[in-house]
Amino acid sequence: MASMTDRTRAASIMDAILHGGTAPTYPTALHLRLMTAQGSNTSNGTESTSGNCPGYTAGGVAITFGANSAGVSTSSNTPSWTATGSWSTVTSVEIWDTAGTPLRWFQGALTANITGVANGDTVQFASGAVTCDASVW
Amino acid sequence: MHLVQCANKECTAVAAISSGDVDIHDALDAAGCKCCTQPHNHGKAARDTGVPCRPVTITLAGTEVS
């Protein structure tokens, strides 16, 4: 996966560096959202819902990252959901902030789709499972 | 990559899904898990009958966002 999700925010960061402009308001907390259809770097994907993925709540759950090392930041917690029914296929994830009007900051496809989740199953991301690589911004 | 394990903590079967679109219960079945008490074990057939199957845990790793 490459490039920061929303080019307008990436551009404003770049502009602040190049011209001393105003940087965007940086997030204070982030949520990991599951997607049934991947978006692009300029458009949102289709988020899972409590209807097609029972046990999932729109808006996602908290995700945290460790300090960047050699250009790569890795997730440091274990976002998790327990299914209360059969899920539609999950293909990708997005990372949003938690502002009053949340903004999307990153997105990416899963290495493999999540298929066949049934009632009672647990879906979780291991610590370190999600990475952000500065080299692909 | 996804690692799929049975909810039975003593079960040693692990299914690794590295790409594509593989049903997690079928993958656990193929990995040799025999913990489900239903005769059809894990897998799609179990769910199609509506008979509860022992839950599984799917752990995801290696997702890069940018």
mmCIF file of C-alpha atoms in Angstrom, chain A residues 65-128:
data_model
loop_
_atom_site.group_PDB
_atom_site.id
_atom_site.type_symbol
_atom_site.label_atom_id
_atom_site.label_comp_id
_atom_site.label_asym_id
_atom_site.label_seq_id
_atom_site.Cartn_x
_atom_site.Cartn_y
_atom_site.Cartn_z
ATOM 1 C CA PHE A 65 1.392 3.036 17.572
ATOM 2 C CA GLY A 66 4.892 2.902 18.956
ATOM 3 C CA ALA A 67 7.592 5.409 18.111
ATOM 4 C CA ASN A 68 8.792 5.422 14.541
ATOM 5 C CA SER A 69 11.863 3.318 13.932
ATOM 6 C CA ALA A 70 13.802 3.470 10.669
ATOM 7 C CA GLY A 71 10.804 5.079 9.035
ATOM 8 C CA VAL A 72 8.281 2.487 10.191
ATOM 9 C CA SER A 73 5.698 2.783 12.943
ATOM 10 C CA THR A 74 4.028 -0.396 14.211
ATOM 11 C CA SER A 75 0.825 -0.809 16.141
ATOM 12 C CA SER A 76 1.202 -1.380 19.863
ATOM 13 C CA ASN A 77 -2.185 -2.618 21.042
ATOM 14 C CA THR A 78 -4.544 -5.437 20.035
ATOM 15 C CA PRO A 79 -7.753 -4.133 18.447
ATOM 16 C CA SER A 80 -10.346 -6.881 18.776
ATOM 17 C CA TRP A 81 -13.952 -7.759 18.041
ATOM 18 C CA THR A 82 -16.166 -10.696 19.000
ATOM 19 C CA ALA A 83 -18.663 -11.659 16.329
ATOM 20 C CA THR A 84 -22.275 -12.085 17.362
ATOM 21 C CA GLY A 85 -23.304 -13.486 13.966
ATOM 22 C CA SER A 86 -21.887 -14.317 10.562
ATOM 23 C CA TRP A 87 -19.754 -11.625 8.958
ATOM 24 C CA SER A 88 -19.449 -10.385 5.422
ATOM 25 C CA THR A 89 -15.934 -10.533 3.993
ATOM 26 C CA VAL A 90 -13.584 -7.869 5.341
ATOM 27 C CA THR A 91 -10.983 -6.739 2.826
ATOM 28 C CA SER A 92 -9.190 -3.745 4.259
ATOM 29 C CA VAL A 93 -8.762 -1.308 7.105
ATOM 30 C CA GLU A 94 -8.720 2.435 7.580
ATOM 31 C CA ILE A 95 -7.381 4.584 10.390
ATOM 32 C CA TRP A 96 -9.429 7.589 11.416
ATOM 33 C CA ASP A 97 -9.048 10.184 14.108
ATOM 34 C CA THR A 98 -11.668 10.648 16.802
ATOM 35 C CA ALA A 99 -12.555 14.299 16.232
ATOM 36 C CA GLY A 100 -16.175 15.440 16.347
ATOM 37 C CA THR A 101 -16.121 15.082 12.596
ATOM 38 C CA PRO A 102 -13.576 12.284 12.206
ATOM 39 C CA LEU A 103 -11.002 12.436 9.434
ATOM 40 C CA ARG A 104 -9.414 9.492 7.701
ATOM 41 C CA TRP A 105 -5.610 9.407 7.740
ATOM 42 C CA PHE A 106 -4.496 6.020 6.462
ATOM 43 C CA GLN A 107 -5.848 3.017 4.632
ATOM 44 C CA GLY A 108 -4.653 -0.342 3.371
ATOM 45 C CA ALA A 109 -5.699 -3.796 2.215
ATOM 46 C CA LEU A 110 -5.387 -6.824 4.459
ATOM 47 C CA THR A 111 -2.810 -9.385 3.369
ATOM 48 C CA ALA A 112 -5.737 -11.792 3.066
ATOM 49 C CA ASN A 113 -9.445 -11.185 3.330
ATOM 50 C CA ILE A 114 -11.237 -12.125 6.542
ATOM 51 C CA THR A 115 -13.797 -14.670 5.410
ATOM 52 C CA GLY A 116 -16.137 -16.979 7.265
ATOM 53 C CA VAL A 117 -16.318 -15.284 10.638
ATOM 54 C CA ALA A 118 -19.154 -16.856 12.597
ATOM 55 C CA ASN A 119 -20.966 -16.186 15.842
ATOM 56 C CA GLY A 120 -18.581 -16.333 18.789
ATOM 57 C CA ASP A 121 -15.401 -15.952 16.771
ATOM 58 C CA THR A 122 -12.820 -13.392 17.796
ATOM 59 C CA VAL A 123 -11.085 -11.206 15.234
ATOM 60 C CA GLN A 124 -8.025 -9.468 16.543
ATOM 61 C CA PHE A 125 -4.956 -7.670 15.293
ATOM 62 C CA ALA A 126 -1.755 -8.726 16.981
ATOM 63 C CA SER A 127 0.434 -6.030 18.473
ATOM 64 C CA GLY A 128 2.717 -4.912 15.682
#
